[in-house]
Short mmCIF file of C-alpha atoms and ligand atoms in Angstrom, two decimals:
data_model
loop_
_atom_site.label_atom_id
_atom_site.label_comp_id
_atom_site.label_asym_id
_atom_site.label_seq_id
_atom_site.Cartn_x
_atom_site.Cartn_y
_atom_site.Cartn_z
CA UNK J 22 -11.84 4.60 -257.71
CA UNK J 23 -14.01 4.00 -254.96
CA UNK J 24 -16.07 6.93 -253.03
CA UNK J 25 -14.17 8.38 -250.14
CA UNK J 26 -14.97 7.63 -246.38
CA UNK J 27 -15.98 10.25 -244.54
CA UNK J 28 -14.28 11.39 -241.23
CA UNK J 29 -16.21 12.08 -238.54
CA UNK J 30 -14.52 13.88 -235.43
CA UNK J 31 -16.28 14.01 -231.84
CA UNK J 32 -15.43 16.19 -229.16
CA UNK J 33 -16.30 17.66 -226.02
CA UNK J 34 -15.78 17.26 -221.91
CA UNK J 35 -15.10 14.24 -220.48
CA UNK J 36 -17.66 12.42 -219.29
CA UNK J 37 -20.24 14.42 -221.82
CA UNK J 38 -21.18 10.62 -223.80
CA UNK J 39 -18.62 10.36 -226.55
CA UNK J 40 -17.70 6.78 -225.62
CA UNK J 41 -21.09 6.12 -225.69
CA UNK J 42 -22.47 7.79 -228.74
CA UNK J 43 -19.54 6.19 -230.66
CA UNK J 44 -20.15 2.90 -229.50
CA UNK J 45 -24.40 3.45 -230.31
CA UNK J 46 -23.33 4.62 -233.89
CA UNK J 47 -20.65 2.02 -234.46
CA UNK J 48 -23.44 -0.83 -233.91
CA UNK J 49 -25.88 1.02 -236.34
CA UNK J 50 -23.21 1.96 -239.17
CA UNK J 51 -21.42 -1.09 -240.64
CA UNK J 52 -19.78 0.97 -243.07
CA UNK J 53 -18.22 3.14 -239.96
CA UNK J 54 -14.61 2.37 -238.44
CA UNK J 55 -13.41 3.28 -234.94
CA UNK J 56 -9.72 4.59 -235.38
CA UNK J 57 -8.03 3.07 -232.30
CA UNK J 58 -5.94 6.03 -231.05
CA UNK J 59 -2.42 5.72 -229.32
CA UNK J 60 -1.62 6.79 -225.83
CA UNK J 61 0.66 6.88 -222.88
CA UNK J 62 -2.25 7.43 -220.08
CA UNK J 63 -1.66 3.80 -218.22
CA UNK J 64 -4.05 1.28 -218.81
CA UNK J 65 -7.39 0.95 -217.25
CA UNK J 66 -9.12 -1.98 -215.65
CA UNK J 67 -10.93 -4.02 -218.49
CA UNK J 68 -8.84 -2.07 -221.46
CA UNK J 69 -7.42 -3.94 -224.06
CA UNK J 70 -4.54 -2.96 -226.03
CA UNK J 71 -4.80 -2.58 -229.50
CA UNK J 72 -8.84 -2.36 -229.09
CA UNK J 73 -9.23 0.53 -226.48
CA UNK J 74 -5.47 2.25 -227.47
CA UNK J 75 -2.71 1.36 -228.55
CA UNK J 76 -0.91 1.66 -225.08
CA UNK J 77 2.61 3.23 -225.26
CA UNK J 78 5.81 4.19 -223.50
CA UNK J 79 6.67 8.07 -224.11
CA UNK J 80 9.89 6.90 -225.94
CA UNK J 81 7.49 5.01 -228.51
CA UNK J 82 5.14 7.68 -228.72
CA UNK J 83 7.80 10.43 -229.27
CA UNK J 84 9.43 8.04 -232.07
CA UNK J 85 5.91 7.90 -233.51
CA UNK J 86 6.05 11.63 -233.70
CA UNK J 87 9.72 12.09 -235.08
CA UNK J 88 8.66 9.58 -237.99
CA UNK J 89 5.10 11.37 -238.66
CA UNK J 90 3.16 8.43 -237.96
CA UNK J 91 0.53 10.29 -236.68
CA UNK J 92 -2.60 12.82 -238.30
CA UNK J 93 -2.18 14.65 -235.24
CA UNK J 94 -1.36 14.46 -231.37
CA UNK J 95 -1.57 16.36 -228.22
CA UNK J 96 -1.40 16.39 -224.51
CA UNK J 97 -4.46 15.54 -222.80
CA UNK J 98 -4.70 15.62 -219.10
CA UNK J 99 -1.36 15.17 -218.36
CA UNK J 100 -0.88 11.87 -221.33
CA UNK J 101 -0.34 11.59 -225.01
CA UNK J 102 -2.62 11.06 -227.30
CA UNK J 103 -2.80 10.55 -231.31
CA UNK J 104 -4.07 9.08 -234.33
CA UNK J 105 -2.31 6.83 -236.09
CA UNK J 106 -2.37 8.38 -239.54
CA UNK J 107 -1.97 5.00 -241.53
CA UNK J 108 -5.33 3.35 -240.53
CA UNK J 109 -7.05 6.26 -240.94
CA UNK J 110 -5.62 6.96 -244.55
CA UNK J 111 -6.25 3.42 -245.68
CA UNK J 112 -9.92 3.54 -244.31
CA UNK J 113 -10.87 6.56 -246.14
CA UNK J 114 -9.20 5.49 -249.97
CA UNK J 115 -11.27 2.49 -249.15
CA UNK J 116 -14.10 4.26 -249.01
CA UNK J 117 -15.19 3.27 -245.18
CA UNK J 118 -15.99 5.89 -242.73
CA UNK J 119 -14.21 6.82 -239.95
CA UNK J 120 -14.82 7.81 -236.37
CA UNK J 121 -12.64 9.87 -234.37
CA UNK J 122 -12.80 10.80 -230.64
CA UNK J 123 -10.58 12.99 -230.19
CA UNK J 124 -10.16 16.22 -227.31
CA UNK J 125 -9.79 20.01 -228.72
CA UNK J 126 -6.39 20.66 -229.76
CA UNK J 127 -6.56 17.16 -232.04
CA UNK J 128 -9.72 18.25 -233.68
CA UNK J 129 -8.59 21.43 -234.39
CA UNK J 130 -5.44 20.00 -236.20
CA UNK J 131 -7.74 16.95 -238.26
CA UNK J 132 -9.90 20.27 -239.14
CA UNK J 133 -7.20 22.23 -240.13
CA UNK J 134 -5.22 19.19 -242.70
CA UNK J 135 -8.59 17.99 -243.92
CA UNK J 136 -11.15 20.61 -244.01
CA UNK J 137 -13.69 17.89 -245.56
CA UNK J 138 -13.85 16.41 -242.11
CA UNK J 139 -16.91 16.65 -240.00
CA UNK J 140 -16.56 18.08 -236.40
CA UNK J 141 -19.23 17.22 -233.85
CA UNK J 142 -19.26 18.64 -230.37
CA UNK J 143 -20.72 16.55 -227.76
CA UNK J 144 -22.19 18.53 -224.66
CA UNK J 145 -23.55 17.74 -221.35
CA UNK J 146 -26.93 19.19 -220.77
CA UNK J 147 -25.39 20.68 -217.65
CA UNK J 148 -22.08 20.95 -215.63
CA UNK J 149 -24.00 19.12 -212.38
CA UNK J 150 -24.80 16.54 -215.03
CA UNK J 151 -21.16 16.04 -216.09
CA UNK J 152 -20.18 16.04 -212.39
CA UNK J 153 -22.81 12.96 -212.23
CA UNK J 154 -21.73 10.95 -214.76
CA UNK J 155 -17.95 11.40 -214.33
CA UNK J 156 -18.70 10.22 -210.73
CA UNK J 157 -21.32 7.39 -212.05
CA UNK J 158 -18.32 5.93 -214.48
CA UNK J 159 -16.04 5.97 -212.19
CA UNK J 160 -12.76 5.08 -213.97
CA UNK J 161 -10.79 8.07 -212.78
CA UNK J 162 -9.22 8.66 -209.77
CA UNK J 163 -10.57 11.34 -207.60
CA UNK J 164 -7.53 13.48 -208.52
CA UNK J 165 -8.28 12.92 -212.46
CA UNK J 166 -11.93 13.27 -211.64
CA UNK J 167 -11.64 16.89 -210.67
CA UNK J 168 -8.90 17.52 -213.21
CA UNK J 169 -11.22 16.62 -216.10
CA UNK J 170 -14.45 18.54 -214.23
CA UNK J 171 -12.33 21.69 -213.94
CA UNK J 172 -11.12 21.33 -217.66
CA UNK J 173 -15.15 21.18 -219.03
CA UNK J 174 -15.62 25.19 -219.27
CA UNK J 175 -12.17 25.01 -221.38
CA UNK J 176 -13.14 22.81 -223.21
CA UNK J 177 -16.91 24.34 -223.71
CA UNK J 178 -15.82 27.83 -224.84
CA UNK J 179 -14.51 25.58 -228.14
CA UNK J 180 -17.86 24.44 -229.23
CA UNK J 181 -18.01 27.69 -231.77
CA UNK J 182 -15.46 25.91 -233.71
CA UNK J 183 -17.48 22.75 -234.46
CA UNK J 184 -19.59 22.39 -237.46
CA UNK J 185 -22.27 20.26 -234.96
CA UNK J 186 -23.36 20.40 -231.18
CA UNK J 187 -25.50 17.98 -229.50
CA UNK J 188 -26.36 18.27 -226.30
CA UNK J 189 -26.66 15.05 -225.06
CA UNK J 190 -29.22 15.10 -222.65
CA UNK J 191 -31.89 12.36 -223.82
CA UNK J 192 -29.21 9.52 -224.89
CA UNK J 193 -31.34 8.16 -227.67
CA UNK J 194 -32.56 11.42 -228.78
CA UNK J 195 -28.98 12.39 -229.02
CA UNK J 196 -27.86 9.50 -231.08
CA UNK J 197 -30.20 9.82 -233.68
CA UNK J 198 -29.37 13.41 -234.28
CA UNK J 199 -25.61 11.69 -234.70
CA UNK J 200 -26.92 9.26 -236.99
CA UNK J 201 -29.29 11.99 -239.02
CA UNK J 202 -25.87 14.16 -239.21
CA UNK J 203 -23.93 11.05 -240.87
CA UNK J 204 -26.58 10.84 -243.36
CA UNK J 205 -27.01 14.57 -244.13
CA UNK J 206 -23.32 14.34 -244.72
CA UNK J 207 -23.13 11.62 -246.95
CA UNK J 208 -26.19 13.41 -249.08
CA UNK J 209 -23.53 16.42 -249.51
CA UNK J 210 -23.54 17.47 -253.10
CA UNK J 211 -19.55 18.20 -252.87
CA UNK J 212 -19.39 14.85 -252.11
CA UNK J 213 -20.91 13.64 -255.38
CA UNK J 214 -18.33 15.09 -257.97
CA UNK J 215 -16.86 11.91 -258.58
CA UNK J 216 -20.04 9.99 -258.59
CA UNK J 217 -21.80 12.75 -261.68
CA UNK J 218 -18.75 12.38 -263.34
CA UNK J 219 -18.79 8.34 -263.72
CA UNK J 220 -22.49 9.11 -264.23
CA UNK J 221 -21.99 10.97 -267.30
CA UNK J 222 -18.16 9.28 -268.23
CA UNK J 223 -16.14 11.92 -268.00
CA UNK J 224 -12.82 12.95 -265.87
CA UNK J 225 -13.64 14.48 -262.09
CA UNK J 226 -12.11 17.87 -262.79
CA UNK J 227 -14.40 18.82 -265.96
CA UNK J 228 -17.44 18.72 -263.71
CA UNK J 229 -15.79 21.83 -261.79
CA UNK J 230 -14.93 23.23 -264.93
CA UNK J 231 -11.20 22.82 -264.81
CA UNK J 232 -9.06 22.05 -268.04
CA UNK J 233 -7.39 18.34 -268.53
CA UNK J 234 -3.95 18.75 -268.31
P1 ADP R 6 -16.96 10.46 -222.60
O1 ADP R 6 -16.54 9.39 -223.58
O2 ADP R 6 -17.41 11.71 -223.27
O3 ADP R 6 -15.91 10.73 -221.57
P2 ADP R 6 -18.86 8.44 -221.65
O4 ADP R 6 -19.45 7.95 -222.92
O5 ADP R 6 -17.86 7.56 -220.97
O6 ADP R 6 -18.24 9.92 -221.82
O7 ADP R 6 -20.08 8.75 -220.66
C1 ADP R 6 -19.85 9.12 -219.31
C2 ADP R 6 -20.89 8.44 -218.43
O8 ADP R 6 -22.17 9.04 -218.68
C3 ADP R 6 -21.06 6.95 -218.71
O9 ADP R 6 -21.25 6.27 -217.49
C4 ADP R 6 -22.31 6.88 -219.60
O10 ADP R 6 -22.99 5.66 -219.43
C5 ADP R 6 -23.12 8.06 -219.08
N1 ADP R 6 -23.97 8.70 -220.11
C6 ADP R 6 -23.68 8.95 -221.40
N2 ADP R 6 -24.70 9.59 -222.01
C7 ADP R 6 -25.66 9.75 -221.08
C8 ADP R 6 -26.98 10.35 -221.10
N3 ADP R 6 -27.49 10.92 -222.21
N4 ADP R 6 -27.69 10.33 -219.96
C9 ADP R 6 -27.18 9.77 -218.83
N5 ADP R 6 -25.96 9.18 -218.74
C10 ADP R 6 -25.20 9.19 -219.86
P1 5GP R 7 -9.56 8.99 -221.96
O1 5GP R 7 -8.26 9.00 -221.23
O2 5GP R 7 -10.73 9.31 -221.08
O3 5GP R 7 -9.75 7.74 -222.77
O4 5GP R 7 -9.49 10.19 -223.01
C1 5GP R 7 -9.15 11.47 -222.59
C2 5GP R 7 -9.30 12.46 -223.70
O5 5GP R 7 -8.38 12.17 -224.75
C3 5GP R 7 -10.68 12.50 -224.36
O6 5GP R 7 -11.05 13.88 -224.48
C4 5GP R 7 -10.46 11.92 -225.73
O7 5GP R 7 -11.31 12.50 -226.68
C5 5GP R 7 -9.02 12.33 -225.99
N1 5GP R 7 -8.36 11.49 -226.99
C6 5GP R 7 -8.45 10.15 -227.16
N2 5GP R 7 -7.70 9.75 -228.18
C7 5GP R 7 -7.13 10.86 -228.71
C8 5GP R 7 -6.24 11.10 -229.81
O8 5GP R 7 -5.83 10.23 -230.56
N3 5GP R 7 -5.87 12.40 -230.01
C9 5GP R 7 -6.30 13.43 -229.25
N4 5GP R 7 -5.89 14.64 -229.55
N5 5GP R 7 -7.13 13.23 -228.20
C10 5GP R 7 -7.54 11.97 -227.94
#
């Protein structure tokens, strides 16, 4: 049986850098997966379906939902959003890694149905540098703009609940500090029980001491 993939989740304002910390990490990790979330937030210029989201009517998203085809789901600024579970589930019995970007209320559900996950909190340096960058990137309306900037202290007071924060100030700085978590996290010795046990040729549960049965 092959060594499971890890999941990594990232968090955090909008316009903090998670795009662009995926995308850095993505290049550098070959072993790493982007899971390619489904939504109902209309399609942006220079999206692709299928790469960026999978872009959805509410009627298809809800029937996603009444036949549990996601890991998890929420409302984010006023759209649907979720993971599809299947992609995610083959990935990690595979043994690739997986990235998630994913707001609060998902993060706190992948947490909560697979506490092995790892949950990294991306921050802006400062809220006058979020402002910045939202307004740099311009994808967003003015309206969604200031909905997302007034929803950053929200979604700041979470950052307690993450088992990483980087504050992405310096962008390289702050991707190697992703990079150095990955590899921290694959060096995990709870993630090595079924490595020691081909090691030594016996069955995965002896090495915690529990009985065959
Ligand atoms: P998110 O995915 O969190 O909404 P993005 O990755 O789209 O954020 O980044 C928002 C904007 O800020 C983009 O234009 C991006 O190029 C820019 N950006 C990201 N990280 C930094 C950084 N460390 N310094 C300056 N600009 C940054
Ligand atoms: P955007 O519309 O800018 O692409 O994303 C808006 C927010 O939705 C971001 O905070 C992003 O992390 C979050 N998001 C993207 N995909 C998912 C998902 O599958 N589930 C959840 N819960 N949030 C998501």
């Amino acid at each position: 049986m092959a060594t499971k993939g890890l999941l990594l989740v990232m968090s955090g304002p909008s316009g903090a850098g998670k795009g662009t910390l995926c995308q850095a990490l993505l290049e550098r990790r070959p072993n790493l997966r982007f899971s390619v979330s489904a939504t109902t937030r209309p399609r942006r210029a220079g999206e692709v379906d299928g790469v960026h989201y999978f872009f959805l009517t509410e009627d298809e998203f809800r029937e996603g939902i009444t036949q549990g085809r996601f890991l998890e789901w929420a409302r984010v600024y006023g759209h649907l959003y979720g993971t599809p579970l299947e992609g995610v589930r083959q990935a990690v019995d595979s043994g690739v890694d997986v990235l998630l970007d994913l707001d609060i209320q998902g993060a706190r559900q992948v947490k909560d149905k697979m506490p092995d996950a790892i949950s990294v909190f991306i921050s802006p340096p400062s809220l006058e540098a979020l402002r910045e960058r939202i307004q740099r990137r311009g994808t967003e309306t003015d309206e969604e703009s200031r909905l997302r900037l007034g929803a950053a202290i929200t979604v700041m007071t979470a950052a307690r609940e993450f088992d990483y924060i980087i504050v992405n100030d310096d962008l390289s700085e702050a991707g190697l500090t992703l990079d150095a978590i990955l590899t921290a996290e694959r060096a995990r010795t709870s993630r090595h029980e079924d490595f020691l046990a081909r090691f030594v040729g016996v069955w995965p549960g002896e090495m915690k001491g529990e009985k065959r049965g």
